[in-house]
Coordinates of C-alpha atoms (C1' of nucleotides) in Angstrom, one line a residue:
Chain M
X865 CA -23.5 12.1 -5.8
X866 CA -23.7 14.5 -2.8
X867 CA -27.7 15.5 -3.0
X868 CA -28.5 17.7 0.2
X869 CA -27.0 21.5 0.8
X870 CA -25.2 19.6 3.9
X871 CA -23.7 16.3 2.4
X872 CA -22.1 18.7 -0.5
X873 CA -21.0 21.6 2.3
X874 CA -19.3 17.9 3.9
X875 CA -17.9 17.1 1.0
X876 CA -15.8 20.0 0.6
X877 CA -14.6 20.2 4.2
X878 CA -13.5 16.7 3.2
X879 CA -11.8 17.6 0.1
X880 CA -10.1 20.1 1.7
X881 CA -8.7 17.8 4.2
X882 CA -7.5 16.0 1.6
X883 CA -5.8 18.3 -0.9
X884 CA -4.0 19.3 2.8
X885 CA -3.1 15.8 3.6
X886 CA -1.9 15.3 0.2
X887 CA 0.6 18.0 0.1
X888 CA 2.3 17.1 3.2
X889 CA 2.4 13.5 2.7
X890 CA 4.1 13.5 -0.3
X891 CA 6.2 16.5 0.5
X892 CA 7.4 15.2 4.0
X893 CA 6.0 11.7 4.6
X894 CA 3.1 10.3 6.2
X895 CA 4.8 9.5 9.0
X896 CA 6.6 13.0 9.3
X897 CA 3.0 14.6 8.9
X898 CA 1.3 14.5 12.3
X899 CA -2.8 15.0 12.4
X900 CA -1.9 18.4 14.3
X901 CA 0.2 19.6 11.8
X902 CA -2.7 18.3 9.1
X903 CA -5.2 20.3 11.2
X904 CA -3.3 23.5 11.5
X905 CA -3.1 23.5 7.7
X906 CA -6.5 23.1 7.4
X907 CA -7.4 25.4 10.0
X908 CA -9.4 23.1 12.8
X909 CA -8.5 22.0 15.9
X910 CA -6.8 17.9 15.5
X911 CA -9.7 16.0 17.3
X912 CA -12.2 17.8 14.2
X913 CA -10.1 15.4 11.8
X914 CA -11.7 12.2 13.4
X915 CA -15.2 13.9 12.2
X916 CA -14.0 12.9 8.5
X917 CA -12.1 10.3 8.6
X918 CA -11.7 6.9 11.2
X919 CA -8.3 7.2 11.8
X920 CA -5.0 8.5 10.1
X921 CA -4.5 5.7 7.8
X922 CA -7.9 6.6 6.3
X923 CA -7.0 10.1 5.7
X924 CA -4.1 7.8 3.7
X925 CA -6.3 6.2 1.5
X926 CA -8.4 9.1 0.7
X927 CA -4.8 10.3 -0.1
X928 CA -3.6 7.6 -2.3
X929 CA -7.1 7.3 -4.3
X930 CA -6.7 11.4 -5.2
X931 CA -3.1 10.6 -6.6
X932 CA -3.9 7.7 -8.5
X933 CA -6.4 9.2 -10.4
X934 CA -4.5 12.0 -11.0
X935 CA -2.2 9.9 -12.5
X936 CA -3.9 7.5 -14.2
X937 CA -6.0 10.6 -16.2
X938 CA -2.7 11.3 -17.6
X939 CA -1.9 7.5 -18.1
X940 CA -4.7 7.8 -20.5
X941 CA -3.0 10.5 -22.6
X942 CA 0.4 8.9 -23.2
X943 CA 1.2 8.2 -27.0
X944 CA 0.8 4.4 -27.4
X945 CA 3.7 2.0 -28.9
X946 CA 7.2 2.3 -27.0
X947 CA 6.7 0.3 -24.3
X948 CA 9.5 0.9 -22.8
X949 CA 8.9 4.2 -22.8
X950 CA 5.4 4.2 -21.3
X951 CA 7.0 1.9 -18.4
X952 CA 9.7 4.7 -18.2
X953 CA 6.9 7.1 -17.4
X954 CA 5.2 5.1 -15.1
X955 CA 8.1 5.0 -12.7
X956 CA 9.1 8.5 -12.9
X957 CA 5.4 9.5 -12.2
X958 CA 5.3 7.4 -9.2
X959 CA 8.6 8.7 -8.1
X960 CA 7.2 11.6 -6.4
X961 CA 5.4 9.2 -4.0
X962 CA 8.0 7.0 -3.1
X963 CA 8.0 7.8 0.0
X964 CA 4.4 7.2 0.2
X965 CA 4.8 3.8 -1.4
X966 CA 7.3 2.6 1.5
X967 CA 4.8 3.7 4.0
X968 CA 1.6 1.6 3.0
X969 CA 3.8 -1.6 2.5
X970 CA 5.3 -0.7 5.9
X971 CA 1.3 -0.4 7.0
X972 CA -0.5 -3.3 5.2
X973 CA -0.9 -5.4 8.0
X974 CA -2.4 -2.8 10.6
X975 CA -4.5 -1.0 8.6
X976 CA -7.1 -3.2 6.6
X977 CA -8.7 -0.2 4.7
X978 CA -5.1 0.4 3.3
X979 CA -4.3 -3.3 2.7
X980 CA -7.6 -3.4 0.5
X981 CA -6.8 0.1 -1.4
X982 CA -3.2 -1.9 -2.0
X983 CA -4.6 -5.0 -3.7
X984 CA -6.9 -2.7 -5.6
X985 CA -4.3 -0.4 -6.9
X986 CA -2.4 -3.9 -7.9
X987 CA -5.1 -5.5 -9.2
X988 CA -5.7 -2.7 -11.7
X989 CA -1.6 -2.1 -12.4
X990 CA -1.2 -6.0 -13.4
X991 CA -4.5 -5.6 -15.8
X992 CA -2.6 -2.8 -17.5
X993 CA 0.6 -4.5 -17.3
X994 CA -0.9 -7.4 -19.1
X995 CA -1.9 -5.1 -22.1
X996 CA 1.5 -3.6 -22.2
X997 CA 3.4 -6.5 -22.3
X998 CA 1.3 -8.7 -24.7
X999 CA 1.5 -5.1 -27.1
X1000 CA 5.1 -5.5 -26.5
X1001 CA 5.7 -9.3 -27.8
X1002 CA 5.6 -11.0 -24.5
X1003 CA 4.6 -14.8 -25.1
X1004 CA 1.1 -15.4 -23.3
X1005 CA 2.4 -18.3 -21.4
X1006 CA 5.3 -16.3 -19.9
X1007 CA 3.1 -13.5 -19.6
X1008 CA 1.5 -13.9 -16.2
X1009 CA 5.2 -14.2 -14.4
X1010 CA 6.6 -11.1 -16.7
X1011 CA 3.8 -8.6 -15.3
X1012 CA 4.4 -9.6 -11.9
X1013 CA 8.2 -9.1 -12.5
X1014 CA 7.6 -6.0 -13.6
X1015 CA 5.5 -5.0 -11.4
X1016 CA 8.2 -5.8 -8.3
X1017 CA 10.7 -3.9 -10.4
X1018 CA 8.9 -0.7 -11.3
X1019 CA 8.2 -0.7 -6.9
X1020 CA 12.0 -1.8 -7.0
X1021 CA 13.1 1.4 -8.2
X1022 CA 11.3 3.6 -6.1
X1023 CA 12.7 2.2 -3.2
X1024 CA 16.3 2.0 -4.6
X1025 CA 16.9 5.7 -7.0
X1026 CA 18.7 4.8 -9.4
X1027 CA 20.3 6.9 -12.7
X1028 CA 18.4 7.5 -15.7
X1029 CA 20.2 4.7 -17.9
X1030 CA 20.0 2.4 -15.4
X1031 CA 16.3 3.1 -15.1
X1032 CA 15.8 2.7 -19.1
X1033 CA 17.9 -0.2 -19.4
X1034 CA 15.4 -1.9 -16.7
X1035 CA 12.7 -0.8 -18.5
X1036 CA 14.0 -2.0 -21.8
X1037 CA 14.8 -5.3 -20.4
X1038 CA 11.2 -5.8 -19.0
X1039 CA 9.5 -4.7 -22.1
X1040 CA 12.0 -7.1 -24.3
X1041 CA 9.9 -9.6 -25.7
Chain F
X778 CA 37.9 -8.4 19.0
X779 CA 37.3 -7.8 22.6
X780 CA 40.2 -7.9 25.0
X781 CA 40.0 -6.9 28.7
X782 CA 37.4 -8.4 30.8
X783 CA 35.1 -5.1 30.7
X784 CA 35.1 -5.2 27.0
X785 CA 33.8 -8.6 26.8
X786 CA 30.7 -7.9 29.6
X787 CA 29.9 -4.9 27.4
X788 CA 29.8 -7.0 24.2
X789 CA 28.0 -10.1 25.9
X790 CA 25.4 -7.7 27.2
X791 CA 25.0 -5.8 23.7
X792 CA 24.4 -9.2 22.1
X793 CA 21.4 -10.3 24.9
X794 CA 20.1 -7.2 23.3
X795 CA 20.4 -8.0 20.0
X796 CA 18.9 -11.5 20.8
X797 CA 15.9 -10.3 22.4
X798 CA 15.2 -7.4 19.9
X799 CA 15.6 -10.3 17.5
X800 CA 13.0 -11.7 18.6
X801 CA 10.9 -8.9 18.9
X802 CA 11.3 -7.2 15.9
X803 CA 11.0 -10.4 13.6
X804 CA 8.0 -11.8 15.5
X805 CA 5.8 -8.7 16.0
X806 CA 7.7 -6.0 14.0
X807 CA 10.1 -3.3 14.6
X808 CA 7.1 -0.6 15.4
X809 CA 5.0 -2.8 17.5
X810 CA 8.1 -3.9 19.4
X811 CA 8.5 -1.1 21.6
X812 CA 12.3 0.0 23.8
X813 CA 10.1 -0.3 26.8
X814 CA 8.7 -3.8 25.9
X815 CA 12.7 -4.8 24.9
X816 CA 14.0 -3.3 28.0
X817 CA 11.4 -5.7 30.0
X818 CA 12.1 -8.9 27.5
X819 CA 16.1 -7.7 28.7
X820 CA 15.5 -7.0 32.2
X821 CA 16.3 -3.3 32.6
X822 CA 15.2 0.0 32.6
X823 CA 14.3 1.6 28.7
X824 CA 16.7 4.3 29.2
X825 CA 19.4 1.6 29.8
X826 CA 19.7 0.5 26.5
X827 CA 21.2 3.7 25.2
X828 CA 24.3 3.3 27.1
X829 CA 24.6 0.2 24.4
X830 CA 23.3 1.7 21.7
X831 CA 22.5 5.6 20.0
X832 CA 18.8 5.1 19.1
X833 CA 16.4 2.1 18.4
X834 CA 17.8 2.5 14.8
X835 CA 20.8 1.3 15.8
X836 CA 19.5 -1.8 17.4
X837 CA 17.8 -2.4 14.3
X838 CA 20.7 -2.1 12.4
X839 CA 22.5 -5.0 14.6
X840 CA 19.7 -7.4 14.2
X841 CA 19.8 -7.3 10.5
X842 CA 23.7 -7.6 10.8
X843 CA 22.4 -10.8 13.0
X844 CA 19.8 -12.0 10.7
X845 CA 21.7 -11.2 7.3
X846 CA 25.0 -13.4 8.4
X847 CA 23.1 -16.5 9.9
X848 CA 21.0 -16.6 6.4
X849 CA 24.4 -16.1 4.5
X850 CA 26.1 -18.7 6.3
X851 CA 23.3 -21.2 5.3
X852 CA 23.4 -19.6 2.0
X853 CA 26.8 -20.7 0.9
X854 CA 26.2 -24.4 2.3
X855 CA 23.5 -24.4 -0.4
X856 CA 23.7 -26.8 -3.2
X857 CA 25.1 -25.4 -6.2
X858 CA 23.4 -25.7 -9.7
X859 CA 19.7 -25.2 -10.3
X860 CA 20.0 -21.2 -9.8
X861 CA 15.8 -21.4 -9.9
X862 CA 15.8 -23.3 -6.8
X863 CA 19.0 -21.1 -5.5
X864 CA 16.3 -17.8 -6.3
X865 CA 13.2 -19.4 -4.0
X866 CA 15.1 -20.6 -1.6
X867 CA 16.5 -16.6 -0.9
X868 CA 13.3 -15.4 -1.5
X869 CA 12.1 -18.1 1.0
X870 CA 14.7 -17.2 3.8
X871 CA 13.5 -13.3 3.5
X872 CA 10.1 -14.4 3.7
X873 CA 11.0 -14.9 8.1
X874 CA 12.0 -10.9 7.9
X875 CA 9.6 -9.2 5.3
X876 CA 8.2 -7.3 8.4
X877 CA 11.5 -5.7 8.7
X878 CA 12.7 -5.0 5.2
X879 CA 9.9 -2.9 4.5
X880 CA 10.7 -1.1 7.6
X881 CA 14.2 -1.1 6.9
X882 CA 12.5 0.7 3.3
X883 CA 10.2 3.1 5.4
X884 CA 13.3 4.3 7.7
X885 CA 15.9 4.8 4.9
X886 CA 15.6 8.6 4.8
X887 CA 15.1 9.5 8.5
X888 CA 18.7 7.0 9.5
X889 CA 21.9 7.4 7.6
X890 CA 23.0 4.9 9.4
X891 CA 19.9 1.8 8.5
X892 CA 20.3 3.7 5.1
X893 CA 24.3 2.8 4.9
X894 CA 23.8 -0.8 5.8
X895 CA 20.6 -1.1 3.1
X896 CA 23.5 0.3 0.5
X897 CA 25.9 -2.6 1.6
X898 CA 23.2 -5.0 1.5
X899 CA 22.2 -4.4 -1.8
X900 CA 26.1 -4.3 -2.9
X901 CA 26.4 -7.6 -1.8
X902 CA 23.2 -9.4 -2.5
X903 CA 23.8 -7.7 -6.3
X904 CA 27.4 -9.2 -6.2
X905 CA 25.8 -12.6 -5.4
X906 CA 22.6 -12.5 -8.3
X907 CA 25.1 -12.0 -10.6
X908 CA 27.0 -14.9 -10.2
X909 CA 23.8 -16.6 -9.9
X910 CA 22.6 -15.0 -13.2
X911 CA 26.0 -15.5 -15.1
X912 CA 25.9 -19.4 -14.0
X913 CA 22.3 -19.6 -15.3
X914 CA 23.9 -18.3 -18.9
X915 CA 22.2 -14.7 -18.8
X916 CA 24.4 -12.7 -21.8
X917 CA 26.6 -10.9 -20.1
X918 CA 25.6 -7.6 -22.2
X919 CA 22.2 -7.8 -20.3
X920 CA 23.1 -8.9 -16.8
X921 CA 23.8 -5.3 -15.1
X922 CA 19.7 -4.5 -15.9
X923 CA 19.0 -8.7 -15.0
X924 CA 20.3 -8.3 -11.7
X925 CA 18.9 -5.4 -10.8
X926 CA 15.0 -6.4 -12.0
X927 CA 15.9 -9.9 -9.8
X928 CA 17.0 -8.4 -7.0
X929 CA 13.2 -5.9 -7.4
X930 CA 11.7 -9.2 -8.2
X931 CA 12.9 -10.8 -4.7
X932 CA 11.9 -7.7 -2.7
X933 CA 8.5 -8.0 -4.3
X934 CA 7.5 -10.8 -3.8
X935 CA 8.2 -10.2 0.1
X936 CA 5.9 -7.3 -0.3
X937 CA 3.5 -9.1 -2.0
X938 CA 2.8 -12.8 -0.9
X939 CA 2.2 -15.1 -3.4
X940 CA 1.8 -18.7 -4.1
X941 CA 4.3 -21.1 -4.5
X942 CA 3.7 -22.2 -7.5
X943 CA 4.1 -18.2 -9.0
X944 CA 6.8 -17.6 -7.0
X945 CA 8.2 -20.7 -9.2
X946 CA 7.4 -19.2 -12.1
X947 CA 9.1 -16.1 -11.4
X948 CA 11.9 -17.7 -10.2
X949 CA 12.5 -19.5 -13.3
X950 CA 11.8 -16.5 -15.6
X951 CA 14.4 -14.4 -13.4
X952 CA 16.7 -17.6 -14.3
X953 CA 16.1 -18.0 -17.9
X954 CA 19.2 -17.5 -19.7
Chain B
dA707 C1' 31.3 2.5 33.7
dC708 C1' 26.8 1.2 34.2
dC709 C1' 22.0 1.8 35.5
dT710 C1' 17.8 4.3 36.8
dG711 C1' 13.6 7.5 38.1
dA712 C1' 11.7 11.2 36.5
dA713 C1' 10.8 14.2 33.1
dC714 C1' 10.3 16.0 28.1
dA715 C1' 8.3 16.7 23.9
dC716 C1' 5.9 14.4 21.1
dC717 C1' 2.1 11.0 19.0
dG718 C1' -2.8 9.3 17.5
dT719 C1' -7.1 9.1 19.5
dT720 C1' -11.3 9.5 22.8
dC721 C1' -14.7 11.9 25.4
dA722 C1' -17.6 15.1 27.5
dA723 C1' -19.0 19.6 26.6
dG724 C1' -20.3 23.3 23.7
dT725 C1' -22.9 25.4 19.5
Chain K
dA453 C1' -24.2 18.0 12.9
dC454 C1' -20.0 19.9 13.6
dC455 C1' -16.2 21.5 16.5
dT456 C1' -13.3 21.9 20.6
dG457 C1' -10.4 21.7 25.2
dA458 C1' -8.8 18.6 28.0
dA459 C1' -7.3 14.3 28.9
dC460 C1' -5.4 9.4 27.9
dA461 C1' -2.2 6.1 26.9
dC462 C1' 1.4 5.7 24.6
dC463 C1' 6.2 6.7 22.1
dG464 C1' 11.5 7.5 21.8
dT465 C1' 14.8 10.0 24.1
dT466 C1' 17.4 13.0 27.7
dC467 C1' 19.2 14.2 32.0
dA468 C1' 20.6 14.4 36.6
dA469 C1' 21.4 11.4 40.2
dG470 C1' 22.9 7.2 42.0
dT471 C1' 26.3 3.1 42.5

DNA sequence: ACCTGAACACCGTTCAAGT
DNA sequence: ACCTGAACACCGTTCAAGT
């Protein structure tokens, strides 16, 4: 909804920042991405950063929010009816920001803008969760504990790669109704 | 093991380390806790403590060695049987460190050696679900992928506080047979 | 062997000054 | 409004020097 010639000529400065950001968090970690690193990428001197964003964890969020609709746009897409499949493709998707996953549980509890994104983005995964399970057979009355369950384990295996199978057999198990 | 007199300074000095970092890093968080706040809490300079130990890593490492056998030893001493309240009462104990096994999840990449005790952790806390699970009459066909979701579900829900009452629930669905 | 003061190379962030 | 140079208050770690 940018309206003026300046709030739009913002916008993209911010953008920018963020398609910078995004590439070197998920390549090399948040915490392995320094704002003077960010800002030589972009091509501004660190201190211009704090123009755009409050602080480093909100160039995070700006971060996370890009990803996950990138992600959930292709969500969208996937052929319906294998559970187990879709659940399959929801953790290899989010594999490629493991690393980034580790880092806002690591920074819940000092950054409150990231602690709100994470019960968002949690809020919204159990609501499809819910849908995917009840398609799959789950009881209603086990239902509420199931999505949780697999909500811990598709994070689970992010934080501990495991081999294909291993990974399908989870899945299979969670999606068993 | 320690045998001469110098051996046993070194070791009794190490473990005043180990007490206070305890502290530290359980209360306020292994980031938060600074070497220069635990060289105070210790009595010594900062630099000091890395004639005991290679890098803050490493201290890190010997309070979860700490923290992991004093919960074990309490473990065992539980009361055999109901493998639900067995589940909540691990997830329970964690609950004192969560803090730390994020950051334990954080640092896995940047220090082989935090990353080599989370491998033996996991061996042995996988060792121990599935006794738990086999006891609670999960088939045995599905208890490699059982273990492995209950071990994700525990992790979760130290990620993710919840409410007794779900983490019940979740309990007792990780011990339906 | 054990401990330290001083320094190093960072870090995220702030501030006063420029345009 | 936007950007910067310089500085601030940290951080973990190293090193040469002391005992």
């Amino acid at each position: 909804m940018a309206r003026t010639k300046r709030e739009q000529d913002r916008d993209a400065k911010r953008d920018e920042i963020v398609a910078a950001a995004r590439r070197l968090f998920v390549d090399e970690g948040f915490e392995a991405a320094s704002i003077s690193r960010l800002a030589t990428a972009v091509g501004v001197a660190p201190n211009t950063l704090y123009w755009y964003f409050k602080d480093k964890d909100e160039v995070l969020v700006a971060v996370l929010d890009a990803e996950f609709s990138a992600r959930m746009a292709e969500y969208l897409l996937l052929p319906p009816g294998d559970v187990t499949e879709r659940l399959l493709w929801v953790a290899q998707q989010l594999d490629r920001v493991r690393r980034l996953v580790a880092t806002v549980h690591a920074r819940l509890e000092k950054s409150p803008a990231l602690n709100a994104w994470h019960e968002r983005f949690h809020a919204l995964s159990e609501e499809m969760l819910r849908v995917e399970l009840r398609q799959a057979g789950v009881a209603e009355a086990a239902i509420g504990a199931r999505v949780k369950i697999s909500v811990f384990a598709i994070e689970g295996m992010l934080a501990h790669p495991l081999p294909e199978a291993e990974k399908r057999a989870i899945c299979a198990a969670l999606a068993a109704g």
